[in-house]
Amino acid sequence: MNIKFESNKNELSKIGILDIYIKRKLKHYYSKNSKIRIDPKLQKKIINNWKKKKSVRSSVELDNWLSLYEINYEEWLDLINSDYIWATWCMEKYKNNLNNYFSVRKEYLDNYYYSVIKVKNKELADEFYMRIKEKESSFEEIAYQFPKDIDQKSKIKIGPKSIKEIESSIASLIKIGKKDQLWKPKLFNSMWFIIRLDNISHAVLNNNLKINLSLELGDKFLEEKFVEIQKNH
């Protein structure tokens, strides 16, 4: 593999960006022979997407960004185009792996919406649970009527959240639950939880998700190559 690393590797390593530098080189190395041709229409789309992502809304703000990072306009175009070309390369490389990878990742791609009330008193928890179950009160009404008894540090309505973003005590329940399922009070960390799964937004393997998953696989590939390079140098 004929890739030149001209910067001081020790210096880059000390400030924690050696992997970023090498992976940027690797991206260029593997995607440089891509047959992607960026015409004016595509170039405009890439620029607009970058500006939206970076919240750059004017030519002055772009000039300020270029000045901050000490690059000129042509260098900036090369930078944002290389990201597009890398994403395209990943899409092509992993197009036959995406369905299987999506199946593996789906549990963490679905988004959950749920309601939760946390109280210290078991009797109150049972009472609140029955009120909600019998539709005498909503989660919000109970929180409003009993502010001193409800844990005010926690939100009542939560979501969208992926399963990995949800505290483990709640995640263990809702990932096997069904829409509108209400659980009897559960004791976690000295608090009684009343939980209802309000909705699940299931991930769909659309084009945006295909790009994101392809980039995930590309990142894994770069990490493997980075480790390989470090071992051999």
Coordinates of C-alpha atoms in Angstrom, one line a residue:
M1 CA 0.0 0.0 0.0
N2 CA 1.8 3.2 -1.2
I3 CA 0.4 6.0 1.0
K4 CA 2.7 8.8 2.2
F5 CA 2.2 10.2 5.7
E6 CA 4.2 13.5 5.8
S7 CA 3.0 14.9 9.1
N8 CA 4.6 14.1 12.5
K9 CA 2.8 11.0 13.6
N10 CA 3.9 11.4 17.3
E11 CA 2.5 14.9 17.3
L12 CA -0.8 13.8 15.7
S13 CA -1.1 10.9 18.1
K14 CA -0.5 13.1 21.2
I15 CA -3.4 15.4 20.3
G16 CA -5.6 12.4 19.5
I17 CA -6.1 12.9 15.7
L18 CA -3.7 10.5 14.2
D19 CA -6.5 8.1 13.4
I20 CA -8.5 10.9 11.7
Y21 CA -5.5 11.9 9.6
I22 CA -4.7 8.3 8.5
K23 CA -8.3 7.4 7.8
R24 CA -8.7 10.5 5.7
K25 CA -5.7 9.3 3.6
L26 CA -7.2 5.8 3.4
K27 CA -10.5 7.2 2.2
H28 CA -8.7 8.9 -0.7
Y29 CA -6.6 5.9 -1.4
Y30 CA -9.5 3.5 -1.8
S31 CA -12.0 5.9 -3.5
K32 CA -9.6 7.7 -5.8
N33 CA -10.4 5.5 -8.8
S34 CA -14.1 5.9 -8.3
K35 CA -15.9 6.6 -11.6
I36 CA -18.1 9.3 -10.0
R37 CA -18.2 12.5 -12.0
I38 CA -19.4 15.6 -10.3
D39 CA -21.3 17.8 -12.7
P40 CA -22.5 21.3 -11.9
K41 CA -25.9 20.1 -10.8
L42 CA -24.5 17.5 -8.4
Q43 CA -21.9 20.0 -7.2
K44 CA -24.6 22.5 -6.2
K45 CA -26.4 19.7 -4.3
I46 CA -23.2 18.7 -2.4
I47 CA -22.5 22.3 -1.5
N48 CA -26.1 23.0 -0.3
N49 CA -26.1 19.8 1.8
W50 CA -22.8 20.7 3.4
K51 CA -24.0 24.3 4.1
K52 CA -27.2 22.9 5.7
K53 CA -25.2 20.5 7.8
K54 CA -22.8 23.1 9.0
S55 CA -25.5 25.9 9.4
V56 CA -23.6 28.1 6.9
R57 CA -26.2 30.5 5.5
S58 CA -24.3 33.1 3.6
S59 CA -21.1 33.7 1.5
V60 CA -19.7 35.7 4.4
E61 CA -20.2 32.8 6.8
L62 CA -18.5 30.4 4.3
D63 CA -15.6 32.8 4.0
N64 CA -15.3 32.9 7.7
W65 CA -15.3 29.1 7.9
L66 CA -12.6 28.9 5.2
S67 CA -10.5 31.4 7.1
L68 CA -10.9 29.6 10.4
Y69 CA -9.7 26.3 8.9
E70 CA -7.1 28.0 6.7
I71 CA -8.1 26.5 3.4
N72 CA -9.1 28.1 0.1
Y73 CA -12.3 27.6 -1.9
E74 CA -10.8 24.9 -4.2
E75 CA -9.4 22.9 -1.2
W76 CA -12.8 23.2 0.4
L77 CA -14.5 21.8 -2.7
D78 CA -12.1 18.9 -2.7
L79 CA -12.9 18.2 0.9
I80 CA -16.7 18.1 0.6
N81 CA -16.5 16.2 -2.7
S82 CA -14.2 13.6 -1.2
D83 CA -16.9 12.9 1.5
Y84 CA -19.5 12.4 -1.2
I85 CA -17.2 10.2 -3.3
W86 CA -16.4 8.1 -0.1
A87 CA -20.1 7.6 0.6
T88 CA -20.7 6.5 -2.9
W89 CA -17.8 4.1 -2.7
C90 CA -19.2 2.6 0.5
M91 CA -22.6 2.3 -1.1
E92 CA -21.1 0.3 -4.0
K93 CA -18.8 -1.8 -1.9
Y94 CA -21.5 -2.9 0.7
K95 CA -24.6 -2.9 -1.5
N96 CA -24.9 -6.7 -1.1
N97 CA -24.3 -6.6 2.6
L98 CA -26.9 -4.1 3.6
N99 CA -29.9 -6.3 4.1
N100 CA -28.1 -8.6 6.5
Y101 CA -26.4 -5.7 8.3
F102 CA -29.8 -4.0 8.6
S103 CA -31.2 -7.1 10.3
V104 CA -28.4 -7.1 12.8
R105 CA -28.7 -3.4 13.6
K106 CA -32.5 -3.0 13.4
E107 CA -33.1 -3.4 17.1
Y108 CA -30.9 -0.3 17.6
L109 CA -32.4 1.6 14.7
D110 CA -36.1 1.4 15.8
N111 CA -37.3 4.4 17.8
Y112 CA -39.4 4.1 20.9
Y113 CA -42.0 6.4 22.6
Y114 CA -43.0 5.7 26.1
S115 CA -44.5 7.3 29.3
V116 CA -43.0 6.8 32.7
I117 CA -43.7 7.9 36.3
K118 CA -41.3 7.2 39.1
V119 CA -42.3 7.2 42.8
K120 CA -40.7 6.1 46.0
N121 CA -43.9 4.8 47.6
K122 CA -45.2 1.3 46.6
E123 CA -48.8 2.1 47.6
L124 CA -48.9 5.3 45.6
A125 CA -47.4 3.5 42.6
D126 CA -50.1 0.8 42.8
E127 CA -52.8 3.6 43.0
F128 CA -51.4 5.5 40.1
Y129 CA -51.1 2.3 38.0
M130 CA -54.8 1.5 38.6
R131 CA -55.9 5.0 37.7
I132 CA -54.0 4.8 34.4
K133 CA -55.1 1.2 33.7
E134 CA -58.8 2.1 34.3
K135 CA -58.3 5.3 32.3
E136 CA -59.3 7.4 35.2
S137 CA -56.2 9.6 34.8
S138 CA -53.4 10.0 32.3
F139 CA -49.7 10.1 33.1
E140 CA -49.7 13.8 32.7
E141 CA -52.7 14.4 35.0
I142 CA -51.1 12.3 37.7
A143 CA -47.8 14.2 37.4
Y144 CA -49.8 17.5 37.6
Q145 CA -51.9 16.4 40.6
F146 CA -49.1 14.8 42.6
P147 CA -46.0 16.9 41.9
K148 CA -44.5 16.2 45.3
D149 CA -44.8 12.4 44.9
I150 CA -43.5 12.2 41.4
D151 CA -39.8 12.2 40.5
Q152 CA -39.5 15.7 38.9
K153 CA -36.0 15.0 37.4
S154 CA -37.5 12.6 34.8
K155 CA -39.8 13.5 31.9
I156 CA -43.2 11.9 31.7
K157 CA -43.3 11.5 27.9
I158 CA -40.1 10.3 26.3
G159 CA -39.2 9.7 22.7
P160 CA -38.2 9.2 20.0
K161 CA -35.3 7.2 21.6
S162 CA -33.3 4.3 20.2
I163 CA -33.1 1.3 22.6
K164 CA -29.4 2.1 23.4
E165 CA -30.4 5.6 24.5
I166 CA -32.9 4.4 27.1
E167 CA -31.9 3.5 30.6
S168 CA -31.3 -0.2 30.9
S169 CA -34.1 -0.8 33.5
I170 CA -36.7 0.5 31.1
A171 CA -35.1 -0.8 27.9
S172 CA -35.3 -4.4 29.1
L173 CA -39.1 -4.0 29.3
I174 CA -40.1 -2.0 26.3
K175 CA -37.9 -3.9 23.7
I176 CA -40.1 -6.9 24.3
G177 CA -43.3 -5.0 24.8
K178 CA -46.2 -4.2 22.5
K179 CA -47.7 -0.8 21.6
D180 CA -49.9 0.6 24.5
Q181 CA -48.6 -2.1 26.9
L182 CA -48.8 -0.9 30.5
W183 CA -46.6 -2.6 33.1
K184 CA -47.4 -3.0 36.8
P185 CA -45.1 -1.0 39.0
K186 CA -41.5 -2.2 38.8
L187 CA -38.8 -1.6 41.4
F188 CA -35.6 -0.1 40.0
N189 CA -32.9 1.6 42.2
S190 CA -35.2 2.2 45.1
M191 CA -37.9 3.8 42.9
W192 CA -41.2 2.3 41.6
F193 CA -41.5 2.7 37.8
I194 CA -44.9 2.8 36.0
I195 CA -44.2 2.4 32.3
R196 CA -46.3 2.3 29.2
L197 CA -45.0 1.8 25.7
D198 CA -46.8 4.4 23.6
N199 CA -45.4 3.6 20.1
I200 CA -42.6 2.1 18.1
S201 CA -41.3 3.7 14.9
H202 CA -39.8 0.8 13.1
A203 CA -36.7 1.5 10.9
V204 CA -37.2 1.2 7.2
L205 CA -34.3 0.5 4.9
N206 CA -34.7 3.5 2.7
N207 CA -32.0 5.3 0.7
N208 CA -30.9 7.6 3.6
L209 CA -30.5 4.6 5.9
K210 CA -28.7 2.7 3.3
I211 CA -26.2 5.5 3.1
N212 CA -25.8 5.7 6.9
L213 CA -25.3 1.9 7.2
S214 CA -22.8 1.9 4.3
L215 CA -20.8 4.6 6.0
E216 CA -20.9 2.6 9.3
L217 CA -19.5 -0.4 7.4
G218 CA -17.0 1.9 5.8
D219 CA -15.9 3.2 9.3
K220 CA -15.4 -0.4 10.4
F221 CA -13.2 -1.0 7.3
L222 CA -11.1 2.1 8.0
E223 CA -10.6 1.1 11.6
E224 CA -9.4 -2.3 10.6
K225 CA -6.9 -0.8 8.1
F226 CA -5.8 1.8 10.7
V227 CA -5.0 -1.0 13.2
E228 CA -3.2 -2.9 10.5
I229 CA -1.1 0.1 9.6
Q230 CA -0.2 0.8 13.2
K231 CA 1.0 -2.8 13.7
N232 CA 3.2 -2.6 10.6
H233 CA 4.8 0.7 11.4

